[in-house]
Short mmCIF file of C-alpha atoms in Angstrom, two decimals:
data_model
loop_
_atom_site.label_atom_id
_atom_site.label_comp_id
_atom_site.label_asym_id
_atom_site.label_seq_id
_atom_site.Cartn_x
_atom_site.Cartn_y
_atom_site.Cartn_z
CA MET A 1 -94.61 143.39 118.00
CA THR A 2 -91.78 145.03 120.17
CA GLN A 3 -89.50 141.86 119.34
CA LEU A 4 -89.79 143.49 115.95
CA GLN A 5 -89.35 146.94 116.64
CA GLU A 6 -86.11 146.65 119.29
CA ARG A 7 -84.42 145.18 116.25
CA ASP A 8 -82.11 147.73 113.67
CA GLY A 9 -83.80 147.91 109.85
CA LEU A 10 -87.01 147.20 110.71
CA VAL A 11 -89.14 149.09 107.75
CA ALA A 12 -91.82 147.98 108.59
CA ALA A 13 -94.42 145.71 110.26
CA TRP A 14 -98.27 145.45 110.18
CA GLY A 15 -100.38 143.14 112.80
CA PHE A 16 -104.23 143.44 111.18
CA GLU A 17 -105.12 144.85 114.43
CA GLU A 18 -108.07 147.00 112.63
CA GLU A 19 -111.17 145.42 111.47
CA ALA A 20 -112.84 144.87 108.20
CA GLY A 21 -113.22 148.07 106.04
CA GLN A 22 -109.45 149.87 108.15
CA GLU A 23 -106.34 150.23 106.24
CA ARG A 24 -104.02 147.86 107.92
CA LEU A 25 -100.96 149.94 108.69
CA ALA A 26 -97.74 149.24 110.52
CA VAL A 27 -95.36 150.34 113.00
CA GLY A 28 -91.01 150.99 111.74
CA LYS A 29 -90.26 153.36 109.20
CA GLY A 30 -94.10 154.54 108.28
CA GLU A 31 -97.17 153.38 108.67
CA PHE A 32 -97.45 152.01 104.91
CA PRO A 33 -101.27 151.86 104.77
CA LEU A 34 -102.59 148.20 103.03
CA LYS A 35 -106.22 149.84 101.67
CA GLU A 36 -108.76 146.41 101.28
CA MET A 37 -108.74 145.16 97.77
CA ASN A 38 -111.48 143.31 96.07
CA GLY A 39 -114.09 143.74 99.60
CA LYS A 40 -114.01 143.41 103.11
CA VAL A 41 -111.21 140.60 104.88
CA GLU A 42 -112.49 140.13 108.94
CA ARG A 43 -110.67 140.54 111.75
CA VAL A 44 -109.77 137.58 113.26
CA ALA A 45 -108.82 137.35 116.91
CA GLU A 46 -106.42 134.88 117.01
CA GLY A 47 -102.41 135.20 116.21
CA PRO A 48 -99.06 134.69 117.45
CA LEU A 49 -97.72 138.54 116.54
CA SER A 50 -100.67 141.00 117.60
CA GLY A 51 -103.35 138.12 118.99
CA TYR A 52 -105.74 138.74 115.43
CA SER A 53 -104.85 138.04 111.90
CA ALA A 54 -106.74 138.94 108.23
CA ARG A 55 -108.40 136.06 107.27
CA MET A 56 -107.83 136.56 103.17
CA GLU A 57 -110.61 134.62 101.15
CA ASN A 58 -113.09 135.36 98.37
CA GLU A 59 -110.14 136.99 96.44
CA ALA A 60 -109.28 140.23 98.07
CA PHE A 61 -106.36 141.38 99.52
CA PHE A 62 -105.04 144.54 99.96
CA SER A 63 -102.79 146.76 98.05
CA LEU A 64 -100.44 150.07 98.62
CA PRO A 65 -99.40 151.71 95.32
CA HIS A 66 -96.09 152.52 93.66
CA GLU A 67 -96.15 156.23 94.67
CA ASN A 68 -96.41 154.92 98.67
CA THR A 69 -94.34 152.20 99.19
CA GLY A 70 -90.78 154.80 100.52
CA GLU A 71 -88.70 152.77 102.19
CA LEU A 72 -90.53 149.83 101.37
CA ASN A 73 -88.91 149.79 97.14
CA ILE A 74 -85.96 148.10 99.02
CA HIS A 75 -83.65 146.66 96.02
CA GLY A 76 -79.96 147.07 95.08
CA LYS A 77 -78.07 144.99 93.94
CA ASN A 78 -76.03 144.02 97.35
CA GLN A 79 -78.77 145.14 98.83
CA GLY A 80 -80.59 143.08 101.83
CA VAL A 81 -83.95 142.37 102.31
CA THR A 82 -85.87 140.21 105.39
CA VAL A 83 -89.62 139.20 105.00
CA MET A 84 -90.72 137.33 107.27
CA ALA A 85 -94.65 136.41 108.45
CA TRP A 86 -97.49 134.77 110.31
CA VAL A 87 -100.05 132.54 108.46
CA LYS A 88 -101.90 129.74 108.59
CA TRP A 89 -103.07 128.08 105.54
CA GLU A 90 -105.10 127.27 104.25
CA GLY A 91 -103.34 125.92 101.13
CA LYS A 92 -103.03 126.24 96.74
CA THR A 93 -100.27 128.96 96.30
CA GLY A 94 -100.07 132.02 98.00
CA PHE A 95 -98.24 135.47 98.15
CA VAL A 96 -97.94 136.68 101.61
CA GLY A 97 -96.55 139.98 100.66
CA GLY A 98 -94.17 142.08 98.83
CA MET A 99 -93.08 143.99 95.25
CA TRP A 100 -94.60 141.80 92.78
CA ASN A 101 -95.96 142.04 89.26
CA GLU A 102 -95.68 139.61 87.28
CA TYR A 103 -97.74 140.83 84.18
CA THR A 104 -97.52 144.96 83.89
CA ASP A 105 -95.10 146.26 81.40
CA GLY A 106 -93.48 142.75 81.26
CA GLY A 107 -93.43 142.33 84.58
CA LYS A 108 -92.21 144.17 87.24
CA ARG A 109 -90.58 141.61 90.49
CA GLN A 110 -89.34 143.09 92.65
CA TYR A 111 -89.57 140.84 96.41
CA GLY A 112 -91.90 138.29 97.47
CA LEU A 113 -93.18 135.83 99.88
CA PHE A 114 -95.16 133.13 98.89
CA VAL A 115 -96.03 129.72 100.12
CA ASP A 116 -96.67 127.09 97.72
CA LEU A 117 -95.09 127.97 93.94
CA PRO A 118 -95.00 123.71 93.05
CA HIS A 119 -93.78 124.20 88.43
CA TYR A 120 -89.65 124.88 90.39
CA ASN A 121 -89.79 122.44 92.93
CA GLY A 122 -91.31 124.95 95.63
CA GLY A 123 -94.24 122.88 96.45
CA SER A 124 -96.14 123.23 100.11
CA GLN A 125 -93.27 124.95 101.46
CA VAL A 126 -91.97 128.35 101.68
CA CYS A 127 -90.99 130.50 98.63
CA GLY A 128 -89.12 133.78 98.79
CA HIS A 129 -88.49 135.12 95.00
CA ILE A 130 -85.89 138.09 94.19
CA SER A 131 -86.40 139.73 90.82
CA TYR A 132 -83.67 142.09 89.34
CA THR A 133 -84.94 141.90 85.85
CA GLY A 134 -88.64 142.13 86.74
CA GLY A 135 -89.61 139.75 83.60
CA PRO A 136 -89.71 136.31 83.41
CA THR A 137 -86.42 134.58 83.47
CA PRO A 138 -84.88 133.19 80.55
CA PRO A 139 -85.43 130.71 79.05
CA PHE A 140 -87.96 130.61 81.01
CA PRO A 141 -92.29 131.37 80.88
CA PHE A 142 -92.40 132.13 84.94
CA SER A 143 -89.53 133.25 87.21
CA CYS A 144 -87.99 130.58 88.49
CA ASP A 145 -85.60 132.53 90.78
CA TYR A 146 -86.19 131.96 94.20
CA ALA A 147 -85.63 129.14 97.56
CA ALA A 148 -88.00 126.99 98.97
CA SER A 149 -87.67 125.40 102.30
CA LYS A 150 -86.89 122.15 102.66
CA GLN A 151 -89.92 121.16 105.29
CA GLU A 152 -92.89 122.26 104.05
CA LEU A 153 -96.11 123.56 105.59
CA THR A 154 -99.22 122.00 107.68
CA LYS A 155 -102.78 123.30 106.34
CA GLY A 156 -104.77 124.96 109.33
CA LYS A 157 -101.73 125.37 110.97
CA TRP A 158 -100.00 128.47 112.67
CA HIS A 159 -96.70 128.65 110.69
CA TYR A 160 -93.78 131.02 111.12
CA ILE A 161 -92.42 131.56 107.85
CA ALA A 162 -89.36 133.82 106.16
CA PHE A 163 -86.76 134.51 103.74
CA THR A 164 -83.50 136.45 103.54
CA TYR A 165 -81.64 138.11 100.28
CA ASP A 166 -78.16 138.98 101.04
CA GLY A 167 -77.23 139.79 97.15
CA GLU A 168 -75.53 136.62 96.78
CA PHE A 169 -78.32 133.67 98.10
CA ILE A 170 -81.92 133.16 98.72
CA LYS A 171 -82.33 131.51 102.15
CA ALA A 172 -86.29 130.35 103.16
CA TYR A 173 -87.37 129.16 106.36
CA LEU A 174 -89.85 127.77 109.04
CA ASP A 175 -90.94 127.92 112.22
CA GLY A 176 -87.27 129.73 113.05
CA GLU A 177 -84.85 126.96 111.55
CA PHE A 178 -82.78 127.09 107.51
CA GLN A 179 -82.33 123.96 106.09
CA GLU A 180 -80.41 123.07 102.97
CA ARG A 181 -81.48 121.35 100.26
CA ALA A 182 -78.99 119.06 97.88
CA PRO A 183 -79.19 119.56 94.42
CA GLU A 184 -81.96 118.75 92.49
CA PRO A 185 -83.29 117.63 89.05
CA ILE A 186 -85.30 121.08 88.45
CA LYS A 187 -88.88 120.81 87.20
CA ASN A 188 -90.36 122.19 84.48
CA THR A 189 -86.93 122.99 83.07
CA LYS A 190 -86.12 120.84 80.33
CA GLY A 191 -86.46 121.65 76.51
CA PHE A 192 -84.86 124.80 76.59
CA GLU A 193 -82.36 126.36 74.14
CA GLY A 194 -79.19 125.89 76.18
CA ILE A 195 -80.23 122.89 78.55
CA PRO A 196 -81.82 120.31 76.96
CA ASP A 197 -81.63 118.29 80.33
CA GLY A 198 -82.61 121.05 82.44
CA LEU A 199 -81.23 122.89 85.73
CA VAL A 200 -79.98 120.96 89.12
CA HIS A 201 -79.15 122.85 91.51
CA SER A 202 -80.11 123.68 95.44
CA LYS A 203 -83.57 125.38 96.48
CA ASN A 204 -81.97 125.75 99.94
CA PRO A 205 -79.84 128.57 100.41
CA TYR A 206 -80.78 129.43 95.83
CA LEU A 207 -77.81 131.28 94.46
CA PHE A 208 -78.65 134.74 92.74
CA GLU A 209 -76.58 137.45 92.16
CA GLU A 210 -78.04 139.89 90.41
CA GLY A 211 -79.92 141.81 93.10
CA MET A 212 -82.88 143.01 93.47
CA GLY A 213 -84.34 145.26 90.94
CA ASN A 214 -86.10 148.60 90.34
CA ASN A 215 -89.04 147.44 89.11
CA GLY A 216 -91.91 149.79 90.26
CA SER A 217 -94.25 147.12 92.01
CA ASP A 218 -96.87 148.47 94.54
CA PHE A 219 -97.02 146.70 97.95
CA THR A 220 -98.93 143.77 97.71
CA VAL A 221 -100.46 141.54 100.75
CA GLY A 222 -102.32 138.10 99.83
CA ALA A 223 -102.23 138.59 96.09
CA VAL A 224 -100.39 139.41 92.47
CA VAL A 225 -100.56 141.27 89.88
CA LEU A 226 -100.83 137.91 86.78
CA SER A 227 -102.41 138.39 82.69
CA ARG A 228 -105.12 137.53 83.39
CA GLY A 229 -105.38 139.90 86.70
CA MET A 230 -105.41 139.61 90.38
CA GLY A 231 -103.94 135.91 91.13
CA ASN A 232 -101.54 133.78 93.65
CA PHE A 233 -104.70 134.37 96.04
CA PHE A 234 -103.13 134.13 99.93
CA ASN A 235 -106.13 131.36 101.42
CA GLY A 236 -105.89 132.04 104.50
CA GLN A 237 -105.41 133.51 108.08
CA ILE A 238 -101.86 136.53 108.20
CA GLY A 239 -101.08 137.07 111.44
CA GLY A 240 -98.76 139.57 110.99
CA LEU A 241 -96.10 140.28 108.40
CA ALA A 242 -92.49 142.39 108.58
CA VAL A 243 -89.93 143.69 106.16
CA PHE A 244 -86.36 144.59 106.71
CA ASP A 245 -84.39 146.31 104.93
CA ARG A 246 -81.14 143.92 106.16
CA VAL A 247 -80.80 140.50 106.19
CA LEU A 248 -81.88 138.67 109.73
CA ASP A 249 -79.13 135.88 110.03
CA GLU A 250 -80.44 132.65 111.33
CA LYS A 251 -79.90 132.96 115.21
CA GLU A 252 -82.42 136.04 114.80
CA ILE A 253 -85.11 134.04 113.00
CA GLY A 254 -85.67 131.06 115.46
CA GLU A 255 -85.52 134.22 118.78
CA ILE A 256 -88.17 135.51 116.48
CA PHE A 257 -90.10 132.07 116.03
CA GLN A 258 -89.28 131.65 120.23
CA GLN A 259 -90.39 134.74 121.07
CA THR A 260 -93.59 134.70 119.51
CA MET A 261 -94.60 131.99 117.93
CA VAL A 262 -93.37 129.02 120.86
CA GLU A 263 -94.03 131.51 124.32
CA ASN A 264 -97.47 132.31 122.71
CA GLY A 265 -98.34 128.76 122.71
CA PHE A 266 -98.56 128.63 118.40
CA THR A 267 -96.27 126.21 117.52
CA ALA A 268 -96.96 124.18 114.37
CA LYS A 269 -98.43 121.54 116.50
CA ALA A 270 -100.75 123.48 118.86
CA ASP A 271 -104.17 124.58 117.01
#
């Protein structure tokens, strides 16, 4: 955890060292205690950051109420943010962490790190999501404002995933590396008013100049609020999660990958 604590702008980093039934505490600008929801979350003695991880299964997740989010409530027109996590993903769309609510009062989306958002060209990829209004992206039924890594995650392997946002571009990283994506047709965007042929643009970096809204979401790990209740449950292990209130550059993200994954023997090729 010292690799993160030594860097400017750290708001919170969780190592998930605590046993099932306990609140998970952060280091940084506060402890930001994450409470288990929908059942206990097993602690596993495996992980690149702290040596431990939380096994996310059976639709359990963690939550911190909005009124306790404090400096995690990152927002503003030109406000930077970096979210990173160490995960062993077992498949399916999953929310890793952030302030993201897709339903209440029309949506309270703000910032969030996902894995596997195939609807708008993010299948099996690291996805960094930003919203200003909190609602869907007009004229679509969902928010499509996310970057998606060019590289894909391998199921059942440890990965270091991250995204950054500087008020203009969202960038998604897999295992410490940013890879640019060429402009491409975006799935599920044809036939809408004003854009009959659909959208064509790059998914990495993703241009989004609106900024982050102050939209009132809880901070959750492993699931988000959908119209049907909680959903987008992360399936696998989360071995660490960190939030910075600034953009970490490519060099810094590469250094953290080296320090936490490579030096600890958790490269993507390792079991």
